mmCIF file of the C-alpha atoms, coordinates in Angstrom:
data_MODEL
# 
_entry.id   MODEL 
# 
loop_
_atom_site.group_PDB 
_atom_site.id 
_atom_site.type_symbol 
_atom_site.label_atom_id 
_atom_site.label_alt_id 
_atom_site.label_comp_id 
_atom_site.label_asym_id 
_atom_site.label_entity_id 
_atom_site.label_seq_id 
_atom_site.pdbx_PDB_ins_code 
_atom_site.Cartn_x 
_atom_site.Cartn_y 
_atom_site.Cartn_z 
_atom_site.occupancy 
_atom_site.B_iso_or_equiv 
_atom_site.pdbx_formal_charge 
_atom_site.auth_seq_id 
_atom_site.auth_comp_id 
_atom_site.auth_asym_id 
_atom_site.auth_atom_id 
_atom_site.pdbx_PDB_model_num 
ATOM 1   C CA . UNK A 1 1   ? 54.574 35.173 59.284 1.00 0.00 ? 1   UNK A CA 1 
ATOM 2   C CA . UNK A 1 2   ? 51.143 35.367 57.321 1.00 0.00 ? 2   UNK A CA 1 
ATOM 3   C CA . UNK A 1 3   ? 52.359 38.359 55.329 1.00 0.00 ? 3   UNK A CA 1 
ATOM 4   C CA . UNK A 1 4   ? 55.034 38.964 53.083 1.00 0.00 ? 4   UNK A CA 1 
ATOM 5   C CA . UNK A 1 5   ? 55.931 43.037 53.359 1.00 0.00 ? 5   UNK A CA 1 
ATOM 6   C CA . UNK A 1 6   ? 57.860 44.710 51.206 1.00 0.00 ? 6   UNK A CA 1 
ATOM 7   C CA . UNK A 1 7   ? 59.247 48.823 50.940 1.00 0.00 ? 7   UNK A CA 1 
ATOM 8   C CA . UNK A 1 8   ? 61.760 48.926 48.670 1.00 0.00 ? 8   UNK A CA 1 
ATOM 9   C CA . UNK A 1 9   ? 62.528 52.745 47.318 1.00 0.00 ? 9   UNK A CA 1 
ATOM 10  C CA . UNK A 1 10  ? 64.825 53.048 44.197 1.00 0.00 ? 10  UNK A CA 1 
ATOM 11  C CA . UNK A 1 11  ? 66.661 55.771 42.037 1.00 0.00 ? 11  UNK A CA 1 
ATOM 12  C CA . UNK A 1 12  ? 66.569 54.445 38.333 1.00 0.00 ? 12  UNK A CA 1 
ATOM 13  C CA . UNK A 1 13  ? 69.386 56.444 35.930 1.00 0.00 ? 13  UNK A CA 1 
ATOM 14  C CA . UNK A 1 14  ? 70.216 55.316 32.158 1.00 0.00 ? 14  UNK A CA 1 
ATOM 15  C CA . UNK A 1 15  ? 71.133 57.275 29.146 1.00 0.00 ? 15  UNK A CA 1 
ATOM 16  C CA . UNK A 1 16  ? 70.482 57.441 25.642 1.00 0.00 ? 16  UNK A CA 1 
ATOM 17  C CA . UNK A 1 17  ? 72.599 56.124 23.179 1.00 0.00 ? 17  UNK A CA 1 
ATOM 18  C CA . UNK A 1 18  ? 76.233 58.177 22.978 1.00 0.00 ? 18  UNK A CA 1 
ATOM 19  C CA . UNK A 1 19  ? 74.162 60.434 25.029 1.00 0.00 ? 19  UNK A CA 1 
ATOM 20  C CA . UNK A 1 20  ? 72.506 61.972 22.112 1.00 0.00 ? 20  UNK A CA 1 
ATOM 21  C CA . UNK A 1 21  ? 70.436 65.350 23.344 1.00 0.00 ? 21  UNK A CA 1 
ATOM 22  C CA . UNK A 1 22  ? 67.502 64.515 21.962 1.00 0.00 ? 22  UNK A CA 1 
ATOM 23  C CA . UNK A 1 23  ? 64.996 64.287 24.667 1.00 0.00 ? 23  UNK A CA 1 
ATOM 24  C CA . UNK A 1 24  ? 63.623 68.124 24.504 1.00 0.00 ? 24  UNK A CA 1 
ATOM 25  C CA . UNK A 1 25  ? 60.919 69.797 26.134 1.00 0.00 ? 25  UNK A CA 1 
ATOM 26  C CA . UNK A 1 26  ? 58.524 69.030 22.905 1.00 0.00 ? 26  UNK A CA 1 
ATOM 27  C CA . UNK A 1 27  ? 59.243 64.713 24.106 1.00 0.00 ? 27  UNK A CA 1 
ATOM 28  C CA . UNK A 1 28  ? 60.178 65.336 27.816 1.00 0.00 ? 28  UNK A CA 1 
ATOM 29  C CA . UNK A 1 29  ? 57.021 65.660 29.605 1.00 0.00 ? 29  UNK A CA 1 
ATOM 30  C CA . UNK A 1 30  ? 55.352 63.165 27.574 1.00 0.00 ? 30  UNK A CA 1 
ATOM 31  C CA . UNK A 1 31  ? 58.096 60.870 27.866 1.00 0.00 ? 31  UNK A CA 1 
ATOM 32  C CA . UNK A 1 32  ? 58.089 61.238 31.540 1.00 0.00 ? 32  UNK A CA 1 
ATOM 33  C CA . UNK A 1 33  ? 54.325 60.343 31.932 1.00 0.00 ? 33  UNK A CA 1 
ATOM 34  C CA . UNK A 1 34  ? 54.609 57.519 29.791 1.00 0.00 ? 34  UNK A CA 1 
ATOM 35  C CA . UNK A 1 35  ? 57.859 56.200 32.042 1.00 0.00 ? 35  UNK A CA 1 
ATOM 36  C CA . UNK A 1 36  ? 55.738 56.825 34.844 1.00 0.00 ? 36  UNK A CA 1 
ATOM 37  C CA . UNK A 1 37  ? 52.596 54.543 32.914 1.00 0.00 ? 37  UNK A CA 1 
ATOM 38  C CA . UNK A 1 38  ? 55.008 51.443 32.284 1.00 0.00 ? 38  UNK A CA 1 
ATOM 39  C CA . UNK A 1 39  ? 55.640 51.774 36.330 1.00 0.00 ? 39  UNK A CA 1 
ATOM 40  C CA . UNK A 1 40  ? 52.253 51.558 37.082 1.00 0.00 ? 40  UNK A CA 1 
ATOM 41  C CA . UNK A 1 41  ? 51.867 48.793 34.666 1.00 0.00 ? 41  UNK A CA 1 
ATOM 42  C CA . UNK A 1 42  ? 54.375 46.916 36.815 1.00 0.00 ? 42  UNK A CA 1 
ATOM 43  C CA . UNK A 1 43  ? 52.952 47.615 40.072 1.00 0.00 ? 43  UNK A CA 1 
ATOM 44  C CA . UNK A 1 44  ? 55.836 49.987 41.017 1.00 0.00 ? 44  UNK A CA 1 
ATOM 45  C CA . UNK A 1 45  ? 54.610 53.109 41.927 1.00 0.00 ? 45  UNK A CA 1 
ATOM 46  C CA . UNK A 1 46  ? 56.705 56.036 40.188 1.00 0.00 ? 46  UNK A CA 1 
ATOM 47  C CA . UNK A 1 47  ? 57.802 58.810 43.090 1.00 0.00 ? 47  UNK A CA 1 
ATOM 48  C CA . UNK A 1 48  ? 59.227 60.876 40.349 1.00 0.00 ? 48  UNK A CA 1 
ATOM 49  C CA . UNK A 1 49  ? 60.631 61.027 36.798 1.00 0.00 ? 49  UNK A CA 1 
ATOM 50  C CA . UNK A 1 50  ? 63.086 63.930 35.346 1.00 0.00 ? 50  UNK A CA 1 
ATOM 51  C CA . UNK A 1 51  ? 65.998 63.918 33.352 1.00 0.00 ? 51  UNK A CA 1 
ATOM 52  C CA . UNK A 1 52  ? 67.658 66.287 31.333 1.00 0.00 ? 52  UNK A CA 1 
ATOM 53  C CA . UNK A 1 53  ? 67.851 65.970 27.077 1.00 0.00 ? 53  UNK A CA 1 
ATOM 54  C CA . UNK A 1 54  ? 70.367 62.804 27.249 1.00 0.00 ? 54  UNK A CA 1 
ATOM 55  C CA . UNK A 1 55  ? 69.583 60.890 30.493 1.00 0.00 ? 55  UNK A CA 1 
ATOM 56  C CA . UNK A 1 56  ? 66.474 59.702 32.484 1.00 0.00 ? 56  UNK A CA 1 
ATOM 57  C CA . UNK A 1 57  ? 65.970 59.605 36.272 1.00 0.00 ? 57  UNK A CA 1 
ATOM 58  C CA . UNK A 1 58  ? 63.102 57.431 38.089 1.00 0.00 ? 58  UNK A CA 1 
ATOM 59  C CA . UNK A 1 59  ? 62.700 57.271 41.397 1.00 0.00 ? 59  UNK A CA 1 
ATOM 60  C CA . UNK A 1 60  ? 60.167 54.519 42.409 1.00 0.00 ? 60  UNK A CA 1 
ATOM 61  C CA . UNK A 1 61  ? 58.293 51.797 44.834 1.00 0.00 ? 61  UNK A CA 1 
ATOM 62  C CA . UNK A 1 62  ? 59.554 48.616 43.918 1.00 0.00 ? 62  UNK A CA 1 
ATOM 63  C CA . UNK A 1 63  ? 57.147 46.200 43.524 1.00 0.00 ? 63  UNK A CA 1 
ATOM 64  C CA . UNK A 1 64  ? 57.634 42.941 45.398 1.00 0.00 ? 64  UNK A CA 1 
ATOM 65  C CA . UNK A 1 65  ? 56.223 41.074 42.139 1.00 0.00 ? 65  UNK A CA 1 
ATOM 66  C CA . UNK A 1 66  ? 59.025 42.625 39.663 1.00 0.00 ? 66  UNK A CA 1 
ATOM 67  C CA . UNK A 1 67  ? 62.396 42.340 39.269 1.00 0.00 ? 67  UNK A CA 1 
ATOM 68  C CA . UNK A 1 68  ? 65.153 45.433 39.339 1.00 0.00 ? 68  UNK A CA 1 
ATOM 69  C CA . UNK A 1 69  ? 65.713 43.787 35.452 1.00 0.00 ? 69  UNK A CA 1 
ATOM 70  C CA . UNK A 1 70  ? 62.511 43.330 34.478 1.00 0.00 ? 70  UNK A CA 1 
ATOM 71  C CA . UNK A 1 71  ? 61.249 47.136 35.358 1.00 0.00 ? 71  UNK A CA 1 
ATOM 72  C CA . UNK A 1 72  ? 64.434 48.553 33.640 1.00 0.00 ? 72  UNK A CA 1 
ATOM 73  C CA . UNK A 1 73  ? 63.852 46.137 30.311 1.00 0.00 ? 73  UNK A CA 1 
ATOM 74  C CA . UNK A 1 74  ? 60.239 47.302 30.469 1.00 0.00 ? 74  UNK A CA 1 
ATOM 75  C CA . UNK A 1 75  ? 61.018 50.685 30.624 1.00 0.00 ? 75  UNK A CA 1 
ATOM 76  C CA . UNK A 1 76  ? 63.925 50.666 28.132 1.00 0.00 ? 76  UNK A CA 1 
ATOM 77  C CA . UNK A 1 77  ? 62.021 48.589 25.245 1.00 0.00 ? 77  UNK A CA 1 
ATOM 78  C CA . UNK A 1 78  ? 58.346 50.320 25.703 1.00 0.00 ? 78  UNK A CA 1 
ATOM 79  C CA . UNK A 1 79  ? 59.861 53.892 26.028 1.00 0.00 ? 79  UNK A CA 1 
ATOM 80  C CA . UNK A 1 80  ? 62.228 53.582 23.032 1.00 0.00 ? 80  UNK A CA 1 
ATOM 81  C CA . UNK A 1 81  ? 59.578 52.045 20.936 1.00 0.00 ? 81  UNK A CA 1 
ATOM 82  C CA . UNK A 1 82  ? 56.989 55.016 22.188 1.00 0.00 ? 82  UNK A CA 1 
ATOM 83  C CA . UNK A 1 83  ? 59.818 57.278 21.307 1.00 0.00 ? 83  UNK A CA 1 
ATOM 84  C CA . UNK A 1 84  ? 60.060 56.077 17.830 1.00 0.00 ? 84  UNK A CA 1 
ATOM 85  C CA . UNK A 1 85  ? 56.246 56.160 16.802 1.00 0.00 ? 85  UNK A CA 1 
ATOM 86  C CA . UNK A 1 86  ? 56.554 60.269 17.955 1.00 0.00 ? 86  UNK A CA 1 
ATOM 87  C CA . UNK A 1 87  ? 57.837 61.323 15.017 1.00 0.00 ? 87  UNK A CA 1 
ATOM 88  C CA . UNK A 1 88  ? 60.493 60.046 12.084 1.00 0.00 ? 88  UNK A CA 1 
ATOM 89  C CA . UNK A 1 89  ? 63.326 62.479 13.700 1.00 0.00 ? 89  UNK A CA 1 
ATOM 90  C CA . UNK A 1 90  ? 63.763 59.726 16.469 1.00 0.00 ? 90  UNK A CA 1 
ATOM 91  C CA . UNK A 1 91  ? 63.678 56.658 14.087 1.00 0.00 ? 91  UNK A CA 1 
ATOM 92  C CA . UNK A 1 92  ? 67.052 56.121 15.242 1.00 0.00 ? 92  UNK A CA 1 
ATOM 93  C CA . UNK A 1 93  ? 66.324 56.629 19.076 1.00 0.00 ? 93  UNK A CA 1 
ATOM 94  C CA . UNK A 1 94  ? 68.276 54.125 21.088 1.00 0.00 ? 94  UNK A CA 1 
ATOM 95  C CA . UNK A 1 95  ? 68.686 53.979 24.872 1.00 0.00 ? 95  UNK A CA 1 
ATOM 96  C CA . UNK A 1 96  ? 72.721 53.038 26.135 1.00 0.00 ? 96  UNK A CA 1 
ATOM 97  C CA . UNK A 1 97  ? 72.912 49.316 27.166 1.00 0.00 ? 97  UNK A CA 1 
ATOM 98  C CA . UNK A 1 98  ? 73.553 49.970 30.407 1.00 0.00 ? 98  UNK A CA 1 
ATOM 99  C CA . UNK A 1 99  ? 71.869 51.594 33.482 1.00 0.00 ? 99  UNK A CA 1 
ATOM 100 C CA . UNK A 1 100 ? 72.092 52.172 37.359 1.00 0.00 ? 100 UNK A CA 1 
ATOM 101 C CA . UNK A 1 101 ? 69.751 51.371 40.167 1.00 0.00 ? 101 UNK A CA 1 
ATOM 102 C CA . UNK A 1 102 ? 70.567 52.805 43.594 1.00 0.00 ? 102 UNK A CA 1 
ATOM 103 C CA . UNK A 1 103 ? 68.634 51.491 46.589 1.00 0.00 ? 103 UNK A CA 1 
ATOM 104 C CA . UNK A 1 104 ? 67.255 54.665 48.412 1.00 0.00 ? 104 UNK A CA 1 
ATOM 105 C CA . UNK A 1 105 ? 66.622 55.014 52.037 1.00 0.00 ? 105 UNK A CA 1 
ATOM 106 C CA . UNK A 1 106 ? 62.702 56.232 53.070 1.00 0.00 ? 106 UNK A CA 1 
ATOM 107 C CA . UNK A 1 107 ? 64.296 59.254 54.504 1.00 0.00 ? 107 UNK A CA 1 
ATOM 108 C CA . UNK A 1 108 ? 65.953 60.932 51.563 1.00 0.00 ? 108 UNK A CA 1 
ATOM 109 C CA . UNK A 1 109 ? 62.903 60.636 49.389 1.00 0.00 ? 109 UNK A CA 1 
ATOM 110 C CA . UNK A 1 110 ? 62.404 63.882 49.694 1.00 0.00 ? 110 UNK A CA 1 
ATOM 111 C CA . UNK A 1 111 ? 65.842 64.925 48.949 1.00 0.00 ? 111 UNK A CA 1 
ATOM 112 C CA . UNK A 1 112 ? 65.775 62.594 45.837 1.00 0.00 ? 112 UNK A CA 1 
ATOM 113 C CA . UNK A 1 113 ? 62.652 63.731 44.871 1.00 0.00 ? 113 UNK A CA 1 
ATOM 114 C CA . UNK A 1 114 ? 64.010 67.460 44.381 1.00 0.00 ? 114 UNK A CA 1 
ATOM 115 C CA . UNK A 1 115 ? 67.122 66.397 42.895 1.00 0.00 ? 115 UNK A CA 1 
ATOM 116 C CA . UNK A 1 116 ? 65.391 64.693 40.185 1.00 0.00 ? 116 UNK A CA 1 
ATOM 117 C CA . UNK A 1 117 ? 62.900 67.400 39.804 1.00 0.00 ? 117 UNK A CA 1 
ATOM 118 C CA . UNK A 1 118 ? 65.792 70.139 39.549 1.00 0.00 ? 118 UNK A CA 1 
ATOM 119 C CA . UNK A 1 119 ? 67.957 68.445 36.401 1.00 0.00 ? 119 UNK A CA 1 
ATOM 120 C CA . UNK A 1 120 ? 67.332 71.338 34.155 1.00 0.00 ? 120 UNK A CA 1 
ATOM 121 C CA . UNK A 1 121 ? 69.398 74.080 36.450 1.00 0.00 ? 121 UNK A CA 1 
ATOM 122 C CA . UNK A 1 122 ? 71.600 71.253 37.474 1.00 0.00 ? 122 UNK A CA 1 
ATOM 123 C CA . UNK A 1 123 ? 72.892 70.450 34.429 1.00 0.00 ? 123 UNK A CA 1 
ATOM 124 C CA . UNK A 1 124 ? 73.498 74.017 33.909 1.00 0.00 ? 124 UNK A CA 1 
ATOM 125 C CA . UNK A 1 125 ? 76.832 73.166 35.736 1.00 0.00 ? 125 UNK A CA 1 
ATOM 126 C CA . UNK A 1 126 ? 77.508 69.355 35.306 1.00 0.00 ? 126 UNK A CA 1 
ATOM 127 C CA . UNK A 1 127 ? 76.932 67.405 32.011 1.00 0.00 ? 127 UNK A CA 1 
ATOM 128 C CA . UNK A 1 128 ? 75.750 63.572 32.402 1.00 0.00 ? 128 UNK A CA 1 
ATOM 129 C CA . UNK A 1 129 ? 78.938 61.978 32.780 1.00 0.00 ? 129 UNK A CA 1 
ATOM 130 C CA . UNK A 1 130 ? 80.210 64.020 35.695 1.00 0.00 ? 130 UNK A CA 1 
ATOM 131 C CA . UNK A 1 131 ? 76.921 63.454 37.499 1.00 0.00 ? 131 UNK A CA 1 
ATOM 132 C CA . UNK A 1 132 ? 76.610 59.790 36.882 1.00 0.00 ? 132 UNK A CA 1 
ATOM 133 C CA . UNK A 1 133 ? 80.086 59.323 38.147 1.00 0.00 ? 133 UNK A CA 1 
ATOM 134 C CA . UNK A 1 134 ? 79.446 61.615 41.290 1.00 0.00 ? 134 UNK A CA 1 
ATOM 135 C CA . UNK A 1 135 ? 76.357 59.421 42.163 1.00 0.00 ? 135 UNK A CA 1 
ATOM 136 C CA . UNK A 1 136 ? 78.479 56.203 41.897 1.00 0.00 ? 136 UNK A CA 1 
ATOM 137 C CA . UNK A 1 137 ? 81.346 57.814 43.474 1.00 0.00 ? 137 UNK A CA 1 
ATOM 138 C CA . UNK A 1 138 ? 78.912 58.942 46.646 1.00 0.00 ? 138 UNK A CA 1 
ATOM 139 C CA . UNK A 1 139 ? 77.707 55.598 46.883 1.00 0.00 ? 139 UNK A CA 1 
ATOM 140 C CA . UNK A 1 140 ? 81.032 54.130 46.646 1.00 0.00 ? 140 UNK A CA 1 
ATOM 141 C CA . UNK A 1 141 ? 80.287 52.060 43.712 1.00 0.00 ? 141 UNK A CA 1 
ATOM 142 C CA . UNK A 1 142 ? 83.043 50.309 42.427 1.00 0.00 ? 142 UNK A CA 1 
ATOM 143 C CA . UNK A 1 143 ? 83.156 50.836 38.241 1.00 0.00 ? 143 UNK A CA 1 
ATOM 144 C CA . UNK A 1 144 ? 85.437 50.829 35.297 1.00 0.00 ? 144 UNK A CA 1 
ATOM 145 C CA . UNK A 1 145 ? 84.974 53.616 32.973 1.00 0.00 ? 145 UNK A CA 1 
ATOM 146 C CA . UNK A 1 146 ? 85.522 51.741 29.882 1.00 0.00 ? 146 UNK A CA 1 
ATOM 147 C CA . UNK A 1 147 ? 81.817 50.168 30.325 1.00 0.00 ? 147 UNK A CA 1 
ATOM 148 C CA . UNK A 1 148 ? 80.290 52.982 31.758 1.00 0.00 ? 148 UNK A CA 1 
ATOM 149 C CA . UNK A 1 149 ? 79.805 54.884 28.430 1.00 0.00 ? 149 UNK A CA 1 
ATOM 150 C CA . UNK A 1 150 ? 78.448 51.673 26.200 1.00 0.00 ? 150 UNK A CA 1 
# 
């Protein structure tokens, strides 16, 4: 085979630290562009980025040149350092040590698209914790809640 193809869609979720609310609407958009920069940066083309003010969601191309650890590290480190240099409120900003990456199938792009894109009325009714453990329980990801929270 002279080529070596690659499609690999996936939904990126990971907190800030003790789920502090401190991504508002002043950060949020800006933050969201910039997760989307470090993507490009990596050769993974972002699909779309949303989150609500303690959690960030990233749906993405995965590039067949970068790991799943190496776009999360990238996007963890650069963010929270871009964060910081905002403004001296989020000296403090830390991301949760932990994240999720969910492999996504081509046809429910779409569907994860408008999920992502719909966090602010969604977490109207669900807070962070009840969502994260819905996605895993959908998926059927095994888990023990002691770690999930770190």
């Amino acid at each position: 085979m002279a080529h070596s193809l690659a499609e690999v869609y996936i939904h990126i979720v990971f907190s800030t630290k003790d789920r502090a609310q401190i991504i508002k609407n002043d950060l949020s958009a800006r933050l969201h562009s910039y997760l989307g920069g470090i993507c490009n940066g990596l050769n993974c083309t972002p699909l779309s980025i949303g989150g609500y003010e303690d959690h960030i969601h990233i749906l993405c191309v995965l590039s067949k040149k970068t790991s799943i650890v190496e776009l999360v590290e990238n996007l963890k480190k650069q963010s929270s350092r871009w964060i910081k240099e905002q403004d001296a409120k989020y000296s403090s900003f830390y991301w949760q040590a932990g994240y999720g990456v969910f492999s996504v199938n081509k046809s429910q792009i779409s569907d994860i698209r408008n999920y992502i894109e719909n966090q602010v009325e969604h977490h109207k009714r669900v807070d962070f914790k009840q969502e994260y453990k819905a996605i895993l329980d959908k998926l059927g990801v095994k888990y023990d809640e002691r770690y999930l929270w770190i």
